[in-house]
Amino acid sequence: MRKPFIAGNWKMHKTINEATDFGELFVQKLKDEQVDLSKVDVAIFAPYIHMSALKVIFLLRGIDVGAQNMFYEDKGAFTGEISPSMLSDLGIERVIIGHSERRKYFGETSAACARKIKAAYTHDIRPVLCVGEDLEDREAGSHKDAVRKMLLDSLDGVQAVEAEFAAVAYEPLWAIGTGKTATPEQAEEMAALIRSVLAEKYGSKVADDMIIQYGGSVKSTNIAELMAKEDIDGALVGGASLDAAEFAKIVAFDDSVKKESLKQVSVKNVLKKDN
Ligand code: PEP
């Protein structure tokens, strides 16, 4: 059984005060939503400078703090970069690798992603590898080939033991920050393709256990239908993760992640309705 994994990607947003206000409010909102954090993995991928403060707020509360990028070298003359050992020193256990904005604005290649995934593994940091086609590929009908290539290139030389430590986020570029979500059927088709490529490369046992997220304009109003799909195990959420109440609603996408007491109440309501 794959455990749902809902993650927020804050990109370059929030001051420290805004980040800590969010953290406190988010903890409260998850309680209000009756979320049982043993049933769903939750992470905020925050700017580096917010990570320590957020870790203190989320300590022992079952909410992870992750980084949005890292370099693959451990130390050296790489001005402006952050290394995996620096992240693990801070207790960071998750990192996004190959987000489309990094590929597009900072020239991040799939070959660099593969090196980063290997480096993350050696420091016990779990990567979320992002892959997705652009609008041109989608309109030309070459989206499957594009995603297959991006996935295989980003995992080039990555061993099964390293890959199974990672999650993959399918993020079609035309749906990121555009308000345009892939239909649940489009998202499922691509998640299933990703799982089949992973199975070809690593075998079905590894592929079946890997978490595949969907990302692209996920909101509290569309999360449930996406999560209902067989191969979609979670979501990588950009804009909507900046609002604590909205993100908590996304995490509480259905009763399966809520506390038993709440579930019993809803079962009772259903029974009442049926009689
Ligand atoms: C993202 O940043 O990965 C993302 C999916 O953004 P948004 O939810 O805003 O489309």
XYZ file of N, CA and C and ligand atoms in Angstrom:
835
model
N 0.835 -1.213 0.000
C 0.000 0.000 0.000
C 0.862 1.253 0.000
N 0.647 2.095 -0.998
C 1.423 3.347 -1.032
C 0.708 4.394 -0.187
N 1.508 5.099 0.624
C 0.920 6.115 1.505
C 0.815 7.429 0.737
N -0.308 8.126 0.792
C -0.410 9.400 0.072
C 0.662 10.387 0.534
N 1.151 11.159 -0.415
C 2.194 12.152 -0.109
C 1.790 13.494 -0.740
N 1.411 14.425 0.112
C 0.980 15.747 -0.351
C 2.058 16.757 0.028
N 2.596 17.460 -0.950
C 3.701 18.376 -0.673
C 3.429 19.753 -1.274
N 3.876 20.766 -0.551
C 3.757 22.142 -1.049
C 5.111 22.628 -1.533
N 5.104 23.280 -2.681
C 6.332 23.888 -3.198
C 6.126 25.400 -3.166
N 6.804 26.039 -2.210
C 6.585 27.477 -2.027
C 7.309 28.331 -3.071
N 8.215 27.744 -3.813
C 9.026 28.518 -4.775
C 9.665 29.699 -4.035
N 9.736 30.881 -4.671
C 10.415 32.021 -4.034
C 9.372 32.952 -3.415
N 8.695 32.422 -2.370
C 7.633 33.199 -1.725
C 7.826 33.207 -0.218
N 7.331 34.226 0.410
C 7.221 34.430 1.863
C 8.512 34.956 2.514
N 8.280 35.878 3.463
C 9.350 36.325 4.358
C 9.396 35.319 5.509
N 10.392 35.459 6.388
C 10.461 34.526 7.532
C 9.192 34.661 8.388
N 8.769 35.902 8.658
C 7.559 36.077 9.486
C 6.351 35.421 8.838
N 6.223 35.602 7.550
C 5.077 34.982 6.856
C 5.173 33.454 6.915
N 6.408 32.948 6.828
C 6.594 31.487 6.856
C 6.224 30.924 8.231
N 6.643 31.605 9.302
C 6.332 31.079 10.644
C 4.843 31.237 10.951
N 4.253 32.350 10.505
C 2.791 32.505 10.695
C 2.064 31.371 9.984
N 2.512 31.069 8.766
C 1.911 29.961 8.015
C 2.039 28.672 8.827
N 3.257 28.403 9.327
C 3.531 27.139 10.019
C 2.571 26.929 11.180
N 2.411 27.993 12.011
C 1.532 27.845 13.177
C 0.078 27.649 12.757
N -0.338 28.422 11.772
C -1.726 28.320 11.307
C -1.988 26.954 10.642
N -1.004 26.468 9.903
C -1.159 25.192 9.186
C -1.359 24.037 10.186
N -0.563 24.051 11.264
C -0.710 23.008 12.295
C -2.144 23.044 12.832
N -2.648 24.250 13.101
C -4.015 24.400 13.617
C -5.049 23.926 12.599
N -4.851 24.323 11.351
C -5.834 23.969 10.312
C -5.881 22.462 10.067
N -4.724 21.800 10.177
C -4.723 20.333 10.016
C -5.528 19.684 11.141
N -5.417 20.275 12.347
C -6.220 19.762 13.479
C -7.693 19.994 13.186
N -8.026 21.188 12.734
C -9.435 21.505 12.438
C -9.995 20.546 11.389
N -9.139 20.173 10.440
C -9.584 19.262 9.369
C -9.564 17.805 9.818
N -9.143 17.563 11.083
C -9.095 16.205 11.663
C -8.159 15.277 10.905
N -7.062 15.830 10.382
C -6.119 14.998 9.626
C -5.306 14.133 10.583
N -5.197 12.851 10.261
C -4.345 11.934 11.015
C -3.020 11.851 10.251
N -1.980 12.486 10.802
C -0.720 12.591 10.062
C 0.048 11.273 9.985
N -0.494 10.209 10.582
C 0.153 8.913 10.367
C -0.377 8.282 9.069
N -1.410 8.876 8.493
C -2.019 8.275 7.290
C -1.637 8.990 6.005
N -0.957 10.106 6.131
C -0.579 10.860 4.932
C 0.764 11.539 5.193
N 1.665 11.462 4.231
C 2.938 12.178 4.356
C 2.737 13.600 3.851
N 3.228 14.555 4.637
C 3.044 15.969 4.284
C 4.396 16.665 4.346
N 4.688 17.472 3.342
C 5.955 18.219 3.356
C 5.753 19.606 2.771
N 6.554 20.525 3.273
C 6.621 21.868 2.675
C 8.037 22.019 2.120
N 8.146 22.261 0.822
C 9.441 22.556 0.214
C 9.588 24.079 0.225
N 10.385 24.536 1.174
C 10.466 25.974 1.468
C 11.782 26.556 0.948
N 11.862 27.889 0.838
C 13.172 28.501 0.563
C 14.163 28.113 1.672
N 15.434 28.001 1.333
C 16.442 27.535 2.305
C 16.382 28.307 3.627
N 16.227 29.636 3.517
C 16.345 30.436 4.746
C 15.154 30.255 5.688
N 14.083 29.632 5.233
C 12.931 29.401 6.115
C 12.964 28.015 6.776
N 13.871 27.159 6.323
C 13.770 25.761 6.717
C 13.938 25.526 8.220
N 14.932 26.196 8.842
C 15.158 25.961 10.286
C 13.950 26.380 11.101
N 13.420 27.565 10.803
C 12.278 28.067 11.581
C 11.079 27.126 11.420
N 10.846 26.662 10.214
C 9.708 25.758 9.994
C 9.917 24.424 10.692
N 11.167 23.957 10.693
C 11.443 22.667 11.353
C 11.103 22.739 12.840
N 11.411 23.876 13.461
C 11.106 24.033 14.889
C 9.588 23.957 15.098
N 8.837 24.637 14.249
C 7.364 24.633 14.410
C 6.776 23.240 14.155
N 7.335 22.540 13.181
C 6.759 21.240 12.803
C 7.337 20.059 13.595
N 8.304 20.359 14.479
C 8.970 19.302 15.242
C 7.962 18.371 15.920
N 8.149 17.084 15.743
C 7.295 16.046 16.334
C 5.836 16.134 15.882
N 5.581 16.871 14.833
C 4.181 17.010 14.394
C 3.922 16.240 13.106
N 4.957 15.577 12.582
C 4.743 14.742 11.401
C 4.651 15.513 10.101
N 5.184 16.733 10.069
C 5.200 17.502 8.815
C 6.666 17.701 8.435
N 7.033 17.282 7.237
C 8.430 17.405 6.798
C 8.689 18.772 6.187
N 9.953 19.180 6.290
C 10.391 20.387 5.585
C 11.448 19.933 4.581
N 11.309 20.357 3.337
C 12.265 19.949 2.316
C 12.843 21.149 1.590
N 13.855 20.877 0.758
C 14.496 21.927 -0.038
C 13.994 21.836 -1.484
N 14.083 22.952 -2.186
C 13.571 22.994 -3.565
C 14.634 22.627 -4.596
N 15.862 22.465 -4.129
C 16.975 22.166 -5.033
C 18.198 21.893 -4.162
N 19.210 21.298 -4.734
C 20.523 21.199 -4.079
C 21.542 20.867 -5.169
N 22.823 21.062 -4.870
C 23.875 20.680 -5.802
C 24.282 19.235 -5.487
N 25.030 18.618 -6.414
C 25.416 17.221 -6.148
C 26.760 17.097 -5.442
N 27.590 18.148 -5.487
C 28.883 18.056 -4.794
C 28.680 18.359 -3.304
N 29.582 17.823 -2.497
C 29.449 17.997 -1.058
C 29.986 19.325 -0.537
N 31.054 19.799 -1.169
C 31.607 21.107 -0.801
C 32.537 21.577 -1.912
N 32.950 22.829 -1.843
C 33.891 23.309 -2.850
C 33.542 24.711 -3.336
N 34.241 25.112 -4.405
C 34.076 26.468 -4.933
C 32.879 26.508 -5.881
N 31.686 26.512 -5.316
C 30.436 26.516 -6.096
C 29.536 27.602 -5.513
N 29.932 28.841 -5.776
C 29.265 29.988 -5.155
C 27.753 29.948 -5.348
N 27.065 30.131 -4.229
C 25.601 30.215 -4.281
C 24.896 28.878 -4.193
N 25.646 27.799 -4.178
C 24.996 26.479 -4.136
C 24.861 25.963 -2.700
N 23.973 25.013 -2.531
C 23.754 24.343 -1.235
C 23.990 22.856 -1.463
N 24.750 22.234 -0.553
C 25.121 20.831 -0.776
C 24.215 19.874 0.000
N 24.198 18.598 -0.424
C 23.394 17.620 0.316
C 23.848 17.486 1.768
N 25.152 17.605 2.020
C 25.574 17.464 3.421
C 25.111 18.651 4.266
N 25.026 19.828 3.646
C 24.493 20.986 4.393
C 23.031 20.754 4.753
N 22.286 20.188 3.802
C 20.865 19.926 4.069
C 20.712 18.871 5.159
N 21.490 17.802 5.048
C 21.295 16.748 6.053
C 21.772 17.217 7.431
N 22.751 18.116 7.450
C 23.206 18.699 8.720
C 22.063 19.453 9.415
N 21.161 19.991 8.599
C 20.018 20.758 9.118
C 18.832 19.832 9.423
N 19.010 18.545 9.164
C 17.932 17.585 9.406
C 16.914 17.542 8.276
N 17.310 18.012 7.093
C 16.393 18.011 5.951
C 16.444 16.640 5.270
N 15.283 16.062 5.030
C 15.227 14.697 4.497
C 14.536 14.589 3.147
N 14.172 15.739 2.573
C 13.527 15.690 1.255
C 14.028 16.843 0.399
N 14.076 16.600 -0.919
C 14.492 17.656 -1.841
C 13.781 17.475 -3.184
N 13.398 18.590 -3.795
C 12.851 18.525 -5.161
C 14.032 18.548 -6.130
N 13.984 17.670 -7.115
C 15.036 17.637 -8.139
C 14.384 17.829 -9.514
N 14.955 18.760 -10.289
C 14.538 18.925 -11.689
C 13.177 19.556 -11.867
N 12.781 20.458 -10.939
C 11.518 21.175 -11.165
C 11.604 21.902 -12.506
N 10.480 22.013 -13.191
C 10.513 22.604 -14.548
C 11.047 24.033 -14.539
N 10.815 24.757 -13.422
C 11.356 26.129 -13.382
C 12.879 26.127 -13.283
N 13.425 25.123 -12.645
C 14.895 25.015 -12.586
C 15.445 24.592 -13.950
N 14.711 23.704 -14.603
C 15.172 23.265 -15.930
C 15.100 24.444 -16.902
N 13.999 25.239 -16.804
C 13.775 26.301 -17.779
C 14.641 27.552 -17.524
N 14.680 28.027 -16.265
C 15.374 29.301 -15.994
C 16.831 29.129 -15.597
N 17.210 27.946 -15.129
C 18.577 27.774 -14.611
C 19.339 26.680 -15.346
N 18.784 26.249 -16.470
C 19.493 25.315 -17.340
C 19.776 23.966 -16.718
N 18.945 23.540 -15.756
C 19.195 22.242 -15.124
C 18.899 21.120 -16.125
N 19.862 20.248 -16.305
C 19.699 19.163 -17.275
C 19.280 17.867 -16.566
N 18.783 16.944 -17.364
C 18.421 15.639 -16.792
C 19.669 14.922 -16.274
N 20.810 15.133 -16.944
C 22.058 14.493 -16.473
C 22.421 15.016 -15.078
N 22.238 16.313 -14.859
C 22.520 16.875 -13.524
C 21.536 16.306 -12.505
N 20.276 16.116 -12.935
C 19.271 15.545 -12.019
C 19.721 14.156 -11.551
N 20.216 13.348 -12.489
C 20.645 11.989 -12.138
C 21.758 12.050 -11.080
N 22.690 12.967 -11.262
C 23.779 13.092 -10.270
C 23.228 13.536 -8.912
N 22.250 14.433 -8.949
C 21.664 14.928 -7.700
C 20.912 13.813 -6.964
N 20.207 12.975 -7.725
C 19.447 11.880 -7.079
C 20.422 10.935 -6.366
N 21.535 10.629 -7.019
C 22.537 9.741 -6.398
C 23.123 10.398 -5.150
N 23.416 11.694 -5.256
C 23.998 12.402 -4.110
C 23.001 12.463 -2.956
N 21.741 12.687 -3.285
C 20.712 12.762 -2.237
C 20.661 11.435 -1.483
N 20.687 10.350 -2.242
C 20.589 9.021 -1.636
C 21.720 8.798 -0.614
N 22.926 9.215 -0.977
C 24.049 8.967 -0.059
C 23.928 9.784 1.231
N 23.037 10.767 1.238
C 22.836 11.564 2.462
C 21.464 11.325 3.086
N 20.812 10.232 2.681
C 19.481 9.907 3.229
C 18.465 11.014 2.998
N 18.590 11.700 1.869
C 17.606 12.735 1.522
C 16.755 12.178 0.383
N 15.446 12.186 0.583
C 14.551 11.573 -0.415
C 14.173 12.591 -1.483
N 14.534 12.331 -2.740
C 14.203 13.295 -3.789
C 12.797 13.127 -4.350
N 12.239 14.224 -4.807
C 11.040 14.192 -5.655
C 11.518 14.649 -7.028
N 11.571 13.719 -7.954
C 12.027 14.047 -9.306
C 10.844 14.536 -10.132
N 10.968 15.753 -10.686
C 9.868 16.304 -11.492
C 10.102 16.047 -12.978
N 9.065 15.571 -13.641
C 9.105 15.401 -15.100
C 7.759 15.869 -15.667
N 7.784 16.339 -16.905
C 6.517 16.754 -17.527
C 6.774 17.364 -18.885
N 5.768 17.269 -19.738
C 5.917 17.776 -21.098
C 5.468 19.238 -21.186
N 5.936 19.942 -22.217
C 5.435 21.296 -22.440
C 4.220 21.256 -23.374
N 3.632 22.425 -23.585
C 2.403 22.502 -24.374
C 2.628 22.023 -25.809
N 3.805 22.379 -26.332
C 4.129 21.988 -27.715
C 4.080 20.461 -27.872
N 4.725 19.762 -26.917
C 4.725 18.290 -26.965
C 3.314 17.742 -26.817
N 2.547 18.338 -25.920
C 1.176 17.861 -25.696
C 0.362 18.029 -26.980
N 0.494 19.216 -27.606
C -0.321 19.463 -28.798
C 0.127 18.617 -29.989
N 1.427 18.287 -30.013
C 1.944 17.467 -31.117
C 1.703 15.972 -30.869
N 1.217 15.648 -29.680
C 0.977 14.235 -29.350
C 2.260 13.494 -28.982
N 3.339 14.245 -28.722
C 4.611 13.577 -28.376
C 4.883 13.629 -26.863
N 3.835 13.907 -26.080
C 4.024 14.067 -24.624
C 4.529 12.790 -23.950
N 4.060 11.636 -24.414
C 4.509 10.391 -23.758
C 5.999 10.161 -24.010
N 6.402 10.374 -25.267
C 7.831 10.189 -25.586
C 8.689 11.184 -24.807
N 8.197 12.429 -24.713
C 8.971 13.473 -24.019
C 9.166 13.114 -22.548
N 8.083 12.646 -21.922
C 8.169 12.330 -20.486
C 9.019 11.073 -20.264
N 8.837 10.085 -21.121
C 9.650 8.862 -21.016
C 11.140 9.216 -21.090
N 11.492 10.085 -22.061
C 12.906 10.443 -22.244
C 13.432 11.225 -21.024
N 12.617 12.183 -20.579
C 13.053 12.993 -19.427
C 13.264 12.107 -18.185
N 12.354 11.164 -18.008
C 12.437 10.270 -16.858
C 13.688 9.379 -16.945
N 13.868 8.756 -18.111
C 15.009 7.837 -18.251
C 16.340 8.590 -18.174
N 16.399 9.783 -18.788
C 17.643 10.563 -18.721
C 17.936 11.026 -17.284
N 16.886 11.363 -16.556
C 17.080 11.851 -15.178
C 17.442 10.712 -14.228
N 17.194 9.468 -14.679
C 17.527 8.312 -13.834
C 18.712 7.540 -14.408
N 19.408 8.172 -15.365
C 20.531 7.479 -16.001
C 21.609 7.149 -14.957
N 21.933 5.890 -14.849
C 22.961 5.479 -13.881
C 22.449 5.384 -12.450
N 21.184 5.697 -12.246
C 20.609 5.612 -10.889
C 20.162 4.168 -10.663
N 20.643 3.560 -9.591
C 20.332 2.158 -9.302
C 18.946 2.032 -8.669
N 18.401 0.808 -8.717
C 17.051 0.581 -8.165
C 16.964 1.032 -6.705
N 17.996 0.718 -5.936
C 17.975 1.041 -4.510
C 17.939 2.563 -4.284
N 18.545 3.306 -5.228
C 18.520 4.776 -5.131
C 17.178 5.315 -5.619
N 16.669 4.705 -6.686
C 15.414 5.187 -7.277
C 14.239 4.952 -6.343
N 14.219 3.804 -5.672
C 13.035 3.510 -4.857
C 12.955 4.411 -3.632
N 14.020 5.130 -3.380
C 14.080 6.098 -2.299
C 13.418 7.418 -2.739
N 13.172 7.523 -4.047
C 12.662 8.777 -4.614
C 11.161 8.686 -4.915
N 10.550 9.845 -5.089
C 9.194 9.925 -5.637
C 9.322 10.613 -6.996
N 8.325 10.429 -7.840
C 8.319 11.143 -9.123
C 7.078 12.021 -9.151
N 7.257 13.273 -9.561
C 6.087 14.157 -9.729
C 5.876 14.395 -11.212
N 4.688 14.019 -11.684
C 4.343 14.333 -13.083
C 3.741 15.732 -13.093
N 4.444 16.653 -13.729
C 3.997 18.038 -13.755
C 3.999 18.571 -15.190
N 2.862 18.488 -15.883
C 2.822 19.042 -17.239
C 3.025 20.555 -17.167
N 3.959 21.059 -17.958
C 4.318 22.482 -17.851
C 3.137 23.401 -18.115
N 2.242 22.960 -18.989
C 1.095 23.798 -19.348
C 0.078 23.903 -18.213
N 0.288 23.143 -17.144
C -0.656 23.198 -16.018
C -0.050 23.870 -14.792
N 1.247 24.208 -14.852
C 1.889 24.767 -13.658
C 1.658 26.270 -13.579
N 0.988 26.683 -12.496
C 0.760 28.101 -12.246
C -0.166 28.750 -13.264
N -0.852 27.949 -14.052
C -1.707 28.496 -15.117
C -3.183 28.445 -14.736
N -3.491 27.735 -13.664
C -4.896 27.547 -13.292
C -5.534 26.434 -14.127
N -4.773 25.897 -15.073
C -5.280 24.846 -15.960
C -4.790 23.493 -15.431
N -5.689 22.673 -14.922
C -5.278 21.364 -14.387
C -5.441 20.308 -15.478
N -4.540 19.328 -15.481
C -4.765 18.175 -16.355
C -6.034 17.488 -15.861
N -6.802 16.886 -16.748
C -7.970 16.139 -16.264
C -7.437 14.939 -15.474
N -8.239 14.406 -14.560
C -7.790 13.226 -13.821
C -7.381 12.098 -14.782
N -8.065 11.995 -15.918
C -7.747 10.929 -16.882
C -6.385 11.194 -17.540
N -6.127 12.442 -17.901
C -4.811 12.774 -18.489
C -3.701 12.520 -17.459
N -3.948 12.938 -16.213
C -2.932 12.767 -15.168
C -2.673 11.286 -14.905
N -3.757 10.505 -14.857
C -3.613 9.065 -14.600
C -2.882 8.372 -15.750
N -3.210 8.773 -16.969
C -2.559 8.146 -18.130
C -1.045 8.328 -18.026
N -0.622 9.530 -17.626
C 0.813 9.808 -17.558
C 1.454 9.173 -16.315
N 0.717 9.140 -15.213
C 1.254 8.480 -14.004
C 1.450 6.988 -14.291
N 0.488 6.390 -15.002
C 0.596 4.964 -15.337
C 1.773 4.731 -16.287
N 1.967 5.670 -17.218
C 3.108 5.548 -18.137
C 4.419 5.597 -17.333
N 4.494 6.548 -16.410
C 5.715 6.685 -15.594
C 5.970 5.389 -14.815
N 4.889 4.827 -14.244
C 5.082 3.590 -13.476
C 5.542 2.457 -14.396
N 5.041 2.441 -15.629
C 5.455 1.350 -16.524
C 6.918 1.534 -16.952
N 7.344 2.778 -17.146
C 8.759 3.004 -17.491
C 9.651 2.601 -16.300
N 9.197 2.931 -15.104
C 9.966 2.550 -13.902
C 10.034 1.024 -13.784
N 8.925 0.363 -14.139
C 8.894 -1.105 -14.067
C 9.844 -1.722 -15.090
N 9.892 -1.133 -16.296
C 10.826 -1.643 -17.323
C 12.262 -1.524 -16.824
N 12.543 -0.414 -16.163
C 13.934 -0.160 -15.751
C 14.307 -0.892 -14.456
N 13.374 -0.910 -13.500
C 13.731 -1.422 -12.165
C 12.950 -2.669 -11.729
N 11.984 -3.093 -12.548
C 11.156 -4.233 -12.150
C 9.887 -3.741 -11.469
N 8.851 -4.607 -11.504
C 7.550 -4.123 -11.034
C 7.495 -3.945 -9.521
N 8.309 -4.691 -8.774
C 8.254 -4.544 -7.304
C 8.652 -3.118 -6.914
N 9.755 -2.643 -7.481
C 10.221 -1.279 -7.177
C 9.187 -0.265 -7.680
N 8.734 -0.455 -8.935
C 7.792 0.513 -9.530
C 6.487 0.584 -8.738
N 6.012 -0.572 -8.282
C 4.735 -0.588 -7.541
C 4.829 0.140 -6.214
N 6.020 0.174 -5.642
C 6.176 0.818 -4.336
C 6.463 2.315 -4.443
N 6.804 2.774 -5.644
C 7.203 4.187 -5.758
C 6.001 5.130 -5.767
N 6.201 6.266 -5.126
C 5.141 7.284 -5.055
C 5.201 8.132 -6.327
N 4.044 8.291 -6.968
C 3.954 9.188 -8.121
C 2.934 10.280 -7.785
N 3.413 11.508 -7.836
C 2.536 12.646 -7.546
C 2.090 13.298 -8.855
N 0.996 14.022 -8.758
C 0.616 14.908 -9.867
C 0.819 16.344 -9.387
N 1.288 17.211 -10.263
C 1.412 18.631 -9.934
C 0.978 19.479 -11.098
N 0.273 20.556 -10.804
C -0.201 21.479 -11.849
C -1.568 21.999 -11.463
N -1.568 23.172 -10.793
C -2.819 23.841 -10.403
C -3.736 22.952 -9.559
N -3.124 22.200 -8.620
C -3.934 21.401 -7.690
C -4.551 22.348 -6.652
N -5.825 22.101 -6.343
C -6.555 22.915 -5.363
C -7.416 21.980 -4.506
N -8.043 22.550 -3.470
C -8.905 21.705 -2.628
C -10.109 21.202 -3.422
N -10.447 21.891 -4.496
C -11.628 21.496 -5.274
C -11.339 20.409 -6.315
N -10.059 20.143 -6.609
C -9.810 19.083 -7.617
C -8.942 17.939 -7.085
N -8.456 18.062 -5.837
C -7.531 17.035 -5.319
C -8.200 15.657 -5.217
N -9.441 15.593 -4.758
C -10.062 14.278 -4.500
C -10.163 13.455 -5.776
N -10.561 14.107 -6.883
C -10.724 13.334 -8.124
C -9.376 12.882 -8.682
N -8.338 13.668 -8.431
C -6.996 13.240 -8.876
C -6.512 12.070 -8.019
N -6.701 12.200 -6.702
C -6.223 11.151 -5.790
C -7.005 9.848 -5.936
N -8.184 9.931 -6.528
C -8.983 8.707 -6.709
C -8.389 7.808 -7.794
N -7.466 8.347 -8.583
C -6.887 7.567 -9.673
C -5.826 6.595 -9.143
N -5.778 5.438 -9.788
C -4.969 4.328 -9.278
C -3.479 4.646 -9.123
N -2.912 5.319 -10.114
C -1.459 5.529 -10.074
C -1.047 6.875 -9.488
N -2.010 7.657 -9.053
C -1.671 8.962 -8.462
C -1.697 8.818 -6.944
N -0.514 8.990 -6.344
C -0.369 8.744 -4.909
C -0.221 10.027 -4.109
N -0.226 11.154 -4.798
C -0.027 12.386 -4.055
C -0.024 13.571 -4.987
N 0.297 14.728 -4.412
C 0.291 15.958 -5.214
C 1.454 16.842 -4.814
N 2.009 17.522 -5.812
C 2.992 18.572 -5.559
C 2.256 19.872 -5.893
N 2.109 20.699 -4.871
C 1.196 21.838 -4.962
C 1.980 23.139 -4.871
N 1.860 23.985 -5.867
C 2.562 25.271 -5.844
C 1.704 26.335 -5.185
N 1.063 27.163 -5.995
C 0.308 28.327 -5.509
C -0.603 28.046 -4.323
N -1.366 26.952 -4.395
C -2.355 26.696 -3.346
C -1.714 26.275 -2.020
N -0.410 25.982 -2.026
C 0.235 25.597 -0.757
C 0.676 26.825 0.036
N 0.503 28.001 -0.529
C 0.920 29.222 0.182
C -0.121 29.662 1.206
N -1.302 29.116 1.092
C -2.396 29.471 1.990
C -2.646 28.291 2.937
N -2.463 28.546 4.254
C -2.499 27.435 5.223
C -3.851 26.717 5.225
N -4.940 27.474 5.183
C -6.269 26.845 5.251
C -6.525 26.014 3.988
N -6.178 26.572 2.855
C -6.389 25.858 1.584
C -5.494 24.610 1.510
N -4.237 24.750 1.929
C -3.341 23.591 1.840
C -3.791 22.487 2.810
N -4.275 22.882 3.987
C -4.770 21.870 4.936
C -5.972 21.136 4.332
N -6.818 21.862 3.607
C -7.978 21.211 2.956
C -7.489 20.216 1.903
N -6.419 20.574 1.202
C -5.871 19.659 0.185
C -5.349 18.390 0.862
N -4.636 18.572 1.985
C -4.099 17.405 2.711
C -5.247 16.500 3.181
N -6.361 17.129 3.560
C -7.523 16.372 4.071
C -8.433 15.964 2.918
N -7.831 15.473 1.827
C -8.607 15.314 0.592
C -9.785 14.353 0.692
N -9.713 13.354 1.567
C -10.918 12.543 1.816
C -10.828 11.879 3.181
N -11.863 11.133 3.539
C -11.940 10.573 4.891
C -10.819 9.597 5.216
N -10.164 9.031 4.186
C -9.136 8.027 4.456
C -7.944 8.612 5.210
N -7.772 9.923 5.201
C -6.640 10.514 5.926
C -7.103 11.198 7.220
N -8.373 10.964 7.573
C -8.875 11.630 8.783
C -8.909 10.680 9.973
N -9.063 11.272 11.132
C -9.058 10.470 12.361
C -10.259 9.523 12.390
N -10.067 8.368 13.051
C -11.114 7.338 13.123
C -12.443 7.909 13.586
N -12.410 8.769 14.637
C -13.655 9.276 15.209
C -14.478 9.988 14.131
N -13.790 10.740 13.284
C -14.492 11.487 12.241
C -15.086 10.524 11.222
N -14.285 9.466 10.913
C -14.766 8.499 9.923
C -16.032 7.823 10.427
N -16.047 7.499 11.764
C -17.239 6.838 12.302
C -18.448 7.742 12.162
N -18.224 9.032 12.413
C -19.332 9.976 12.279
C -19.846 9.941 10.844
N -18.910 9.967 9.848
C -19.406 9.993 8.468
C -20.094 8.686 8.095
N -19.597 7.557 8.611
C -20.268 6.285 8.318
C -21.683 6.325 8.887
N -21.795 6.869 10.131
C -23.127 6.961 10.750
C -24.054 7.809 9.891
N -23.493 8.915 9.376
C -24.333 9.800 8.554
C -24.821 9.086 7.313
N -23.911 8.281 6.706
C -24.288 7.544 5.500
C -25.409 6.564 5.844
N -25.242 5.833 6.987
C -26.249 4.854 7.382
C -27.592 5.552 7.603
N -27.504 6.745 8.256
C -28.736 7.491 8.509
C -29.440 7.833 7.189
N -28.619 8.309 6.238
C -29.183 8.716 4.944
C -29.844 7.531 4.241
N -29.184 6.328 4.381
C -29.700 5.145 3.683
C -31.017 4.637 4.270
N -31.249 4.949 5.566
C -32.478 4.397 6.200
C -33.697 5.309 6.041
C 4.632 23.469 -8.808
O 5.224 24.472 -8.484
O 5.229 22.403 -8.788
C 3.219 23.573 -9.196
C 2.604 22.493 -9.571
O 2.638 24.818 -9.146
P 1.062 25.159 -9.196
O 0.370 24.241 -8.220
O 0.977 26.595 -8.786
O 0.591 24.935 -10.592
